[in-house]
CSV table of C-alpha atoms in Angstrom, one decimal:
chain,number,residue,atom,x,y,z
M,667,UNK,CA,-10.5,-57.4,39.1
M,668,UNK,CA,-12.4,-55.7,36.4
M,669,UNK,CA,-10.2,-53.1,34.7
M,670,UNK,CA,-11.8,-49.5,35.1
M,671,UNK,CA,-10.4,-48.2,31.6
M,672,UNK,CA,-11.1,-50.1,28.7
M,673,UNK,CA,-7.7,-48.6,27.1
M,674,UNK,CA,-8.5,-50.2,23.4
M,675,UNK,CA,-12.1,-49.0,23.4
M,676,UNK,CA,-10.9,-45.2,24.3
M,677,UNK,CA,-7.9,-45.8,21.4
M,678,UNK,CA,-10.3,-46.7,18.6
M,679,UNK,CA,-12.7,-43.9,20.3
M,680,UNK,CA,-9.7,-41.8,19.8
M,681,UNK,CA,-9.0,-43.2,16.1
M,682,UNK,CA,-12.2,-42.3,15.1
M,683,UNK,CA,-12.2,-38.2,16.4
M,684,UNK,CA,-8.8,-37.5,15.6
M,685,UNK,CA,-7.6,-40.0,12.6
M,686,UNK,CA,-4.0,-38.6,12.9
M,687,UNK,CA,-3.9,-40.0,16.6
M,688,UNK,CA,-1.9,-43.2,15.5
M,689,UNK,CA,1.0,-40.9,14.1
M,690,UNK,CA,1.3,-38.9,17.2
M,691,UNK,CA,1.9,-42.1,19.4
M,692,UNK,CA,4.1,-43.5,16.6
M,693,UNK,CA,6.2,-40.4,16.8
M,694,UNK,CA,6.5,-40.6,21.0
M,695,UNK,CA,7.3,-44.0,20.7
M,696,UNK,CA,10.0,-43.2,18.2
M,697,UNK,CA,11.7,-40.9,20.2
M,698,UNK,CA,11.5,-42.5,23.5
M,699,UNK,CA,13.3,-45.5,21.5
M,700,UNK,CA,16.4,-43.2,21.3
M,701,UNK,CA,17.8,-40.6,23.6
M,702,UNK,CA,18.6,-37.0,21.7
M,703,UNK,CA,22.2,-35.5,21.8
M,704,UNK,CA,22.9,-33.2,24.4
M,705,UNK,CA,23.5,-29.5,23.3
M,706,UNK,CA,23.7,-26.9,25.9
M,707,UNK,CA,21.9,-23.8,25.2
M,708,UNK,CA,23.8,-20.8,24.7
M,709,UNK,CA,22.6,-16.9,25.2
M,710,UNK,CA,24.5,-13.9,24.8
M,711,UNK,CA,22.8,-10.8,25.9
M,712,UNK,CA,22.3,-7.6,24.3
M,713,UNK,CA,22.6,-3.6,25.6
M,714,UNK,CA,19.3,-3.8,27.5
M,715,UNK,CA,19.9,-7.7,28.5
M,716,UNK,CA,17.0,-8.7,26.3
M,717,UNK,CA,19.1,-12.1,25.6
M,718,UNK,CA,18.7,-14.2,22.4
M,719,UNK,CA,20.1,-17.7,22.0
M,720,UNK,CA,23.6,-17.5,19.8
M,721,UNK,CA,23.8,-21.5,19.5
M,722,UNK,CA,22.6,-21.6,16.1
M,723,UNK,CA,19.9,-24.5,16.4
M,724,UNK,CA,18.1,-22.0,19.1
M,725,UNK,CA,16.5,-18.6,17.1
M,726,UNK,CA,14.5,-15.7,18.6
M,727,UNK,CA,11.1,-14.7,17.0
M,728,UNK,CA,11.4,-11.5,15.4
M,729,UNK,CA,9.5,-8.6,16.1
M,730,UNK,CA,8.3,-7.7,12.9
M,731,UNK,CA,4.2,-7.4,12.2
M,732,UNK,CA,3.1,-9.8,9.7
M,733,UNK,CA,0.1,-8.6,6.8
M,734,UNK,CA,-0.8,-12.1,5.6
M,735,UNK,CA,-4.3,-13.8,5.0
M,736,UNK,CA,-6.1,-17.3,6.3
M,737,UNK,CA,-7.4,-17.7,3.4
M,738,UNK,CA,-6.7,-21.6,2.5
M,739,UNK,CA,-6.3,-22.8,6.0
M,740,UNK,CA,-8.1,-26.2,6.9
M,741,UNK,CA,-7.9,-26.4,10.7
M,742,UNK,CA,-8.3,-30.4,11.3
M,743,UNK,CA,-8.8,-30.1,14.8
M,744,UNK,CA,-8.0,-27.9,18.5
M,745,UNK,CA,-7.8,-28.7,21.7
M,746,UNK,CA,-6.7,-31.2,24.0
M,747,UNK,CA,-6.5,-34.6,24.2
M,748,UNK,CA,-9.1,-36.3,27.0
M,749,UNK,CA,-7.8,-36.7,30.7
M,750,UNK,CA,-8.6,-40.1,30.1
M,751,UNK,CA,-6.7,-40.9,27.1
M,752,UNK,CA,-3.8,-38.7,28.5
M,753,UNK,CA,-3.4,-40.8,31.7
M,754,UNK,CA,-3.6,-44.0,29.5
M,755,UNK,CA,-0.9,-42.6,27.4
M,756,UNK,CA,1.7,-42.0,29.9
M,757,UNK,CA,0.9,-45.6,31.6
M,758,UNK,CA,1.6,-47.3,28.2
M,759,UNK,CA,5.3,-49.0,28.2
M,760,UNK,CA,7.7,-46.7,25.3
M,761,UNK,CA,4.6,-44.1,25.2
M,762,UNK,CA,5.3,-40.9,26.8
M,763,UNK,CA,6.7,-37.3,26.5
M,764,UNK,CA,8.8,-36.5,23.8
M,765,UNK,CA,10.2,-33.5,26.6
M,766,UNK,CA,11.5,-36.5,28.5
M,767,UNK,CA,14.5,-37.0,26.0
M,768,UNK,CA,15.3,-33.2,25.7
M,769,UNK,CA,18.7,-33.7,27.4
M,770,UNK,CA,19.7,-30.0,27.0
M,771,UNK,CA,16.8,-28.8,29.7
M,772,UNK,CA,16.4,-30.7,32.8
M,773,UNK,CA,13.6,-28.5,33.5
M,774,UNK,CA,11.6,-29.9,30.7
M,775,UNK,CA,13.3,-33.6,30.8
M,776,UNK,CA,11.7,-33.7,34.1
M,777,UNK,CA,8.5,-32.3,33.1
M,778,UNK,CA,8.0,-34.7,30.6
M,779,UNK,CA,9.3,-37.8,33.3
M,780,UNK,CA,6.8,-36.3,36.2
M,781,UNK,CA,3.6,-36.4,34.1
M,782,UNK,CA,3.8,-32.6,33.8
M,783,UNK,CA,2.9,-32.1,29.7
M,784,UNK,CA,-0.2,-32.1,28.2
M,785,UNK,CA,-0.5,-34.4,25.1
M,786,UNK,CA,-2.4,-31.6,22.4
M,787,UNK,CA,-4.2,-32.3,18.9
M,788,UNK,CA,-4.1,-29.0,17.3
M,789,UNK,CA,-3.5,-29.1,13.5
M,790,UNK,CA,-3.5,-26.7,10.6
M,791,UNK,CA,-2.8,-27.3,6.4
M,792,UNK,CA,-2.0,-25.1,4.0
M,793,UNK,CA,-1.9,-26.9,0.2
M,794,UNK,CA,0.6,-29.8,1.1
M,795,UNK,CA,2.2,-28.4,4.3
M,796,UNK,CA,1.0,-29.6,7.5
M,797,UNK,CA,1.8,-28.1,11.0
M,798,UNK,CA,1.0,-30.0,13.8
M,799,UNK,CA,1.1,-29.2,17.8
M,800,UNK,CA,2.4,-32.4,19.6
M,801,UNK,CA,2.9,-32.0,23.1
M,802,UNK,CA,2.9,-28.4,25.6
M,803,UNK,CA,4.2,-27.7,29.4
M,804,UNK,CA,3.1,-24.3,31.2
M,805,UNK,CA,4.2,-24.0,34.9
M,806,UNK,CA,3.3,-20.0,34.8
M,807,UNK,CA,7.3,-19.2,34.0
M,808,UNK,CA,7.3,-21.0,30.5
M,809,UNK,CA,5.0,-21.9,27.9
M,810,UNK,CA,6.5,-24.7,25.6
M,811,UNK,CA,5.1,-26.9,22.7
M,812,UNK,CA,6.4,-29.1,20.5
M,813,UNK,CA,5.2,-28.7,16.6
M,814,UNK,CA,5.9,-31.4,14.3
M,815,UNK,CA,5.9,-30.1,10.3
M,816,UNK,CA,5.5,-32.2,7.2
M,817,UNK,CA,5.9,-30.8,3.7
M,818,UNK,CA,7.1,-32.2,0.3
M,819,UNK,CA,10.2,-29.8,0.4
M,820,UNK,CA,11.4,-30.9,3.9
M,821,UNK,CA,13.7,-34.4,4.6
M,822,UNK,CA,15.0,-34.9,7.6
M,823,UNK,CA,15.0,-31.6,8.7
M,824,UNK,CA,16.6,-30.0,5.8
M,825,UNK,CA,14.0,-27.4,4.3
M,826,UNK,CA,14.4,-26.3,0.5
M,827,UNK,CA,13.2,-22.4,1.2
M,828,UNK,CA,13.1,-21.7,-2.7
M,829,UNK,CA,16.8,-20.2,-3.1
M,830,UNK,CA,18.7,-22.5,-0.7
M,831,UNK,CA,18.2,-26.0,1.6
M,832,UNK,CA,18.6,-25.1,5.3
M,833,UNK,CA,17.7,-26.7,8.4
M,834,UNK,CA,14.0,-26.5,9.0
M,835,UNK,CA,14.6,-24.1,12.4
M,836,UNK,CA,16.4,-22.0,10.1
M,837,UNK,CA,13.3,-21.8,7.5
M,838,UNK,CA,11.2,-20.0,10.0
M,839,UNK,CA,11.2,-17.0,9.0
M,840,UNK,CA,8.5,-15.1,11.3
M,841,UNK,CA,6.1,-16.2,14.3
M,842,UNK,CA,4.5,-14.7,17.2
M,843,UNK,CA,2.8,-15.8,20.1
M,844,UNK,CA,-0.1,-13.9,21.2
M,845,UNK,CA,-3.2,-14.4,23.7
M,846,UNK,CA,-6.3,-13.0,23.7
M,847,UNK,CA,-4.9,-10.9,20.6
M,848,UNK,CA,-2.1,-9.6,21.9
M,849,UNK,CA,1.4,-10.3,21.5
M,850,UNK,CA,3.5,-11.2,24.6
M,851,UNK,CA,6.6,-9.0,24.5
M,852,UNK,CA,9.1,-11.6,26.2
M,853,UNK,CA,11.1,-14.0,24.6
M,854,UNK,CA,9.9,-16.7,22.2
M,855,UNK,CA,12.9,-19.0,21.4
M,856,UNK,CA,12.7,-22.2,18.9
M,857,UNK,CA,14.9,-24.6,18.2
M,858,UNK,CA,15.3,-28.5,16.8
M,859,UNK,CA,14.1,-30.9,18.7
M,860,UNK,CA,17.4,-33.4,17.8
M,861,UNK,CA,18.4,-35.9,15.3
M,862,UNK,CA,15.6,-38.5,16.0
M,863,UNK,CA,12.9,-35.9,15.3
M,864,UNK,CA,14.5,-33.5,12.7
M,865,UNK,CA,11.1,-32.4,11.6
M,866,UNK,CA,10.1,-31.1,15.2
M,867,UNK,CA,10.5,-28.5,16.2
M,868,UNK,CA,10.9,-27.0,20.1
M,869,UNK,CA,9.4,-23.5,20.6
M,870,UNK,CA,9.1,-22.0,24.6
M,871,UNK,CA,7.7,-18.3,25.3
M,872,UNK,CA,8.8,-16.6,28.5
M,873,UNK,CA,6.0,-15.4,30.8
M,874,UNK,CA,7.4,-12.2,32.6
M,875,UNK,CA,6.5,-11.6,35.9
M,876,UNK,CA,4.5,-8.7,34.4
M,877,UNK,CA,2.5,-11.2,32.5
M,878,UNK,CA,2.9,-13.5,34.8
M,879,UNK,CA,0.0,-15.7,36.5
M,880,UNK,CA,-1.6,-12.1,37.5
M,881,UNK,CA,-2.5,-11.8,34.1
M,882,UNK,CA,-2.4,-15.4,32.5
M,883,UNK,CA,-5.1,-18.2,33.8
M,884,UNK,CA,-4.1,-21.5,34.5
M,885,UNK,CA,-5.8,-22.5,31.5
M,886,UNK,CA,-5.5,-20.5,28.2
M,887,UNK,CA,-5.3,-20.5,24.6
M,888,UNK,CA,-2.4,-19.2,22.7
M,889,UNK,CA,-2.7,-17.9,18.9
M,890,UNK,CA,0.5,-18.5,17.2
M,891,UNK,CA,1.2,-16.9,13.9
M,892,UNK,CA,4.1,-18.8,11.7
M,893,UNK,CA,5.8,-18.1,8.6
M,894,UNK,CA,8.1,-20.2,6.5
M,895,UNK,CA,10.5,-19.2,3.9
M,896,UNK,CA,9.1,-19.3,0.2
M,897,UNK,CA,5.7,-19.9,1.5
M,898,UNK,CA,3.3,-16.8,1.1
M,899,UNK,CA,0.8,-17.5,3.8
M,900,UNK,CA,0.8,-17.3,7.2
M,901,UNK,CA,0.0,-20.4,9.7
M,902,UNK,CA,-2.4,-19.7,12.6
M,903,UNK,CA,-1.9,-22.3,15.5
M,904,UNK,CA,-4.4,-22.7,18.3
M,905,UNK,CA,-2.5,-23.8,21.4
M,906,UNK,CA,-3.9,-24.7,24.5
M,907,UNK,CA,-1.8,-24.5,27.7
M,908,UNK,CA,-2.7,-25.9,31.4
M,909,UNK,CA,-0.6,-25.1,34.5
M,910,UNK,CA,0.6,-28.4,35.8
M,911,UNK,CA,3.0,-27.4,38.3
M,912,UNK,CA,1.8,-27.0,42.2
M,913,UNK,CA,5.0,-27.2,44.0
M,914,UNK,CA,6.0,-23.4,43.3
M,915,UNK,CA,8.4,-22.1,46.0
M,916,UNK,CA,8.4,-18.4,46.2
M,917,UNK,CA,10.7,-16.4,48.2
M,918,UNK,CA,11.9,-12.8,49.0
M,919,UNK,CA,15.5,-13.5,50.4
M,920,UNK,CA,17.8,-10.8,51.9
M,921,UNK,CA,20.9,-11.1,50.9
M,922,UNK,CA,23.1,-8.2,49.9
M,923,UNK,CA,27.1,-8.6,49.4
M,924,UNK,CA,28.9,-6.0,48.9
M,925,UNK,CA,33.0,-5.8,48.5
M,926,UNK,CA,34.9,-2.9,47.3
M,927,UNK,CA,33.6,-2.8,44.1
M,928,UNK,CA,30.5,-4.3,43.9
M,929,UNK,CA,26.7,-4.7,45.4
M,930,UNK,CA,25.2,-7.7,44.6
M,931,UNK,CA,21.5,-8.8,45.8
M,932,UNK,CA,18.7,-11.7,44.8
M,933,UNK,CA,15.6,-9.8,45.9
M,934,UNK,CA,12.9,-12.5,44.9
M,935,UNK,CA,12.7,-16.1,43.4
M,936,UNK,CA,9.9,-18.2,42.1
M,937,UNK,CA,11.0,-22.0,41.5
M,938,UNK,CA,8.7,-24.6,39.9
M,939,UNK,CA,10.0,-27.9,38.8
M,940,UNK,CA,10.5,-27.0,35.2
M,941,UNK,CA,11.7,-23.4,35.7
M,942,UNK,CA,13.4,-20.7,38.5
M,943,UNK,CA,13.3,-17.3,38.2
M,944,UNK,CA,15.3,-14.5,39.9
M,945,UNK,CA,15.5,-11.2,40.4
M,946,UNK,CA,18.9,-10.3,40.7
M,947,UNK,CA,20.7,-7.2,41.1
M,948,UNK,CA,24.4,-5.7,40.2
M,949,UNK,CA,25.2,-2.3,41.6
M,950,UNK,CA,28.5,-0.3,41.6
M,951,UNK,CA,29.6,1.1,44.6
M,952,UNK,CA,30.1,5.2,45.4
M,953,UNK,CA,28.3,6.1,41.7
M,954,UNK,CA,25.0,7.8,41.6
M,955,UNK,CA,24.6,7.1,37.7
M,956,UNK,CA,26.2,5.2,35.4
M,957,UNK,CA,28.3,6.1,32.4
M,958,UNK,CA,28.3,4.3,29.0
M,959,UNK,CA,31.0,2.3,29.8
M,960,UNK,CA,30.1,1.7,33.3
M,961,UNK,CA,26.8,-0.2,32.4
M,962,UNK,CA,28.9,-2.2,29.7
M,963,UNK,CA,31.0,-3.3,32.8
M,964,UNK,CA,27.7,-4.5,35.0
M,965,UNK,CA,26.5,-5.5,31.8
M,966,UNK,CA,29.3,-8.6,31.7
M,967,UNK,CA,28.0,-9.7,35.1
M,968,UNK,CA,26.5,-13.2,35.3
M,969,UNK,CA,24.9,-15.0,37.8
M,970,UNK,CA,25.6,-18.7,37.8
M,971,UNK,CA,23.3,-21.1,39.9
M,972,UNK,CA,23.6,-24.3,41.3
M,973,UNK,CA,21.5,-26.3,43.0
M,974,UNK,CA,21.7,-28.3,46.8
M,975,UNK,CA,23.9,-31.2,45.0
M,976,UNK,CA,26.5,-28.3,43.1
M,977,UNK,CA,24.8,-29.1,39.5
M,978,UNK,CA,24.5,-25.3,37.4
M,979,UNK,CA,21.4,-24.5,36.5
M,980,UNK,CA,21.3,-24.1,32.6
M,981,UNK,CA,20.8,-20.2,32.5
M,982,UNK,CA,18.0,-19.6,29.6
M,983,UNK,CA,17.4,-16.0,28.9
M,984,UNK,CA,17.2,-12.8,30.8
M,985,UNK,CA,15.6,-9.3,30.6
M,986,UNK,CA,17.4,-6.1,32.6
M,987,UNK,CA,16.8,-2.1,33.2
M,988,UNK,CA,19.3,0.1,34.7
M,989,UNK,CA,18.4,2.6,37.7
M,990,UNK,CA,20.8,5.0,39.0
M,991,UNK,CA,24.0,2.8,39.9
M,992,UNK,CA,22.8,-0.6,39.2
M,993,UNK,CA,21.2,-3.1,36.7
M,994,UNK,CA,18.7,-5.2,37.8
M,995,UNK,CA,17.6,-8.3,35.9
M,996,UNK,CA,14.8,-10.9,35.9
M,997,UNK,CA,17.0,-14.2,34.7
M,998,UNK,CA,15.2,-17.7,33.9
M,999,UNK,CA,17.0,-20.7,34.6
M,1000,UNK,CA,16.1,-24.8,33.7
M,1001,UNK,CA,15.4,-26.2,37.3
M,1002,UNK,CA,17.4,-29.1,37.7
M,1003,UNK,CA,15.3,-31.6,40.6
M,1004,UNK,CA,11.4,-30.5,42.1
M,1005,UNK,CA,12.9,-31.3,45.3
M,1006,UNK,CA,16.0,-28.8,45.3
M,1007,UNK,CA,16.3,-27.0,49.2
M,1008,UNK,CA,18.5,-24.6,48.0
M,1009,UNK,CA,20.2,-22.6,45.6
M,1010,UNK,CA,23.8,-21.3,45.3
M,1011,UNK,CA,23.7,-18.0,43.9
M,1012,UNK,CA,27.1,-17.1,42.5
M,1013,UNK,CA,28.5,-13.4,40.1
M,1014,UNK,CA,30.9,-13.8,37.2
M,1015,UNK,CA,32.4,-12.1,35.1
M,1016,UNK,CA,31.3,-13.1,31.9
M,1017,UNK,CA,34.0,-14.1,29.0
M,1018,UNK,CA,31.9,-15.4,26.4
M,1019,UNK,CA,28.0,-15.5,27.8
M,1020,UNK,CA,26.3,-15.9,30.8
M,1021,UNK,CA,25.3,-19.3,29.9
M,1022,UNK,CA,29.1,-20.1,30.1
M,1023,UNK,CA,30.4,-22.9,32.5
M,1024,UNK,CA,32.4,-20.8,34.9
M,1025,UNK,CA,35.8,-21.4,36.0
M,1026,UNK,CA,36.7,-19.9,39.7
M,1027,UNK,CA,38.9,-17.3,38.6
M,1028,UNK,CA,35.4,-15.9,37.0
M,1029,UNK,CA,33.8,-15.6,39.8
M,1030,UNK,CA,33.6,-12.5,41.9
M,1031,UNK,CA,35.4,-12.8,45.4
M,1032,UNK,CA,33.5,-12.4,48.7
M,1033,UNK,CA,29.7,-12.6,46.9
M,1034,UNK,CA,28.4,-15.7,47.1
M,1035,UNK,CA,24.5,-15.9,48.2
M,1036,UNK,CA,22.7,-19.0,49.6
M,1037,UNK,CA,18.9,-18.6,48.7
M,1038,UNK,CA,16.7,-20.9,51.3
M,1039,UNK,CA,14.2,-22.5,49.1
M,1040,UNK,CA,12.3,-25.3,52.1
């Protein structure tokens, strides 16, 4: 039987478009060849419950605007990389996502395993620094991409900024993630990829429900301005993104608990394979408004999930707004299986973060919440 993909034609096809193809499958080879440490991702989160990661290999974009120029900027090449030669990619033995060894988010470990990333060939240079987009996921929750960087005054990701050598996540010292010229105002978080690709670098931006798929296509293109330390230019990266995820559960559960303190509620959840979002909300009982100290208190109130077979969901960043007696919060989690039935919805009180791995005495008495997914 006649093969209907003549693989080596389409990889010297490929050689000839995008001459930097070869280093991109040397790289996923690489890192499938080795499995990356596993580092759990930490948050803490802030008066209005805008979190931020505190592990110090994950960093939040600052919010600063940026006056630089393009001026110098040779952009090698945009877009993505064929169906064809994506399909052909994932089929070949060692070749295949680089998010499939991300140990620290089973969301993206099983995006990468279930076909769910979009190889990308988006390049930009500036003098003798080179950043490259590897590798994006978008399931209408999260948008992440992998961006690879090569400069004469970065080894092994340790980046000499000028005054100092620090790690290369460290060296960033300003990007933003905008589409269609404006700036998303959720989270953008970056971090190293791990020890076998210290010069990779992991970034994800959180699409609120306000900018959810309402707003956002399936397919878009993302402008993402970078700084680095001791560099006086700005990088302009054109990313594409393409929704891969259909098995989206959405539900509006019911379930209030209340004990003599508390009123706890999940009043909506969207769950894709790579990422579950809830709504979740914390009230105190007999209070029309809430003091200073009062919000503090609802403030220190987690929710941990688990899934149908007890594993927590690793709890990724969060966003609140207090309303008369409570707080109520849209949370992101890593999913942990596309096939979970239900989830275990579960208040603590938080003693270091709310990414925290909870012992009982944490949790709040009486509250637990079973949210039917299928």
């Amino acid at each position: 039987m006649s093969n209907p993909f003549n693989i080596d034609q389409e990889l010297k096809n490929q050689a000839k478009e995008r001459p930097l193809m070869s280093e991109l499958v040397r790289n996923r080879i690489d890192a499938t060849l080795d499995s990356l440490p596993a580092s759990p991702n930490t948050l803490k989160t802030e008066q209005t419950l805008r979190s931020s990661r505190r592990n110090k290999r994950w960093h939040k974009a600052a919010a600063a605007t940026i006056a630089a120029g393009v001026l110098g900027v040779t952009v090698f090449a945009s877009g993505f990389v064929s169906p064809a030669m994506a399909a052909s990619l994932r089929n070949i033995p060692l070749v295949g996502s680089l998010f499939s060894s991300i140990e620290a988010d089973m969301g993206l470990r099983t995006a990468g395993n279930d076909g769910l990333t979009t190889p990308v060939n988006s390049k930009v240079a500036y003098q003798d620094v080179k950043l490259e987009v590897l590798e994006t996921v978008y399931d209408g929750t999260r948008a992440a991409f992998l961006v690879h960087f090569t400069a004469p005054n970065l080894n092994q990701g340790e980046y000499d900024n000028g005054k100092d050598i620090v790690k290369l996540s460290s060296g960033i010292e300003n990007v933003f993630f905008k589409v269609d010229g404006s700036l998303l105002n959720s989270g953008l978080f970056y971090s190293s990829v791990g020890e076998t690709q210290p010069n990779t670098l992991l970034f994800e931006q959180v699409i609120s429900s306000d900018q959810g798929t309402a707003q956002l296509p399936d397919q878009f293109e993302a402008k993402v301005q970078l700084t680095l330390q001791g560099i006086d230019h700005e990088f302009e990266l054109t990313v594409p993104f393409a929704k891969s995820t259909e098995n989206v559960h959405q539900v509006l559960p019911s379930t209030d608990m209340t004990n003599d303190l508390y009123t706890a509620a999940v009043t909506e959840a969207e769950v894709t394979p790579v990422t579950t979002r809830l709504t979740t909300v914390i009230g105190l009982n007999d209070k029309g408004t809430l003091t200073a100290k009062e919000e503090e208190q609802l403030r220190h109130i987690g929710f941990a999930v688990y899934d149908d077979q007890g594993r927590q969901l690793t709890a990724l960043s969060g966003d609140g707004i207090y309303e008369g007696n409570q707080l109520t919060s849209e949370r992101m989690y890593a999913t942990t299986s596309k096939d979970v039935k239900y989830l275990i919805v579960k208040p603590f009180k938080i003693k270091d973060d709310f990414t925290e791995e909870v012992k009982d005495t944490q949790f709040i008495k009486g509250m637990e919440m079973q949210i039917q997914l299928q």
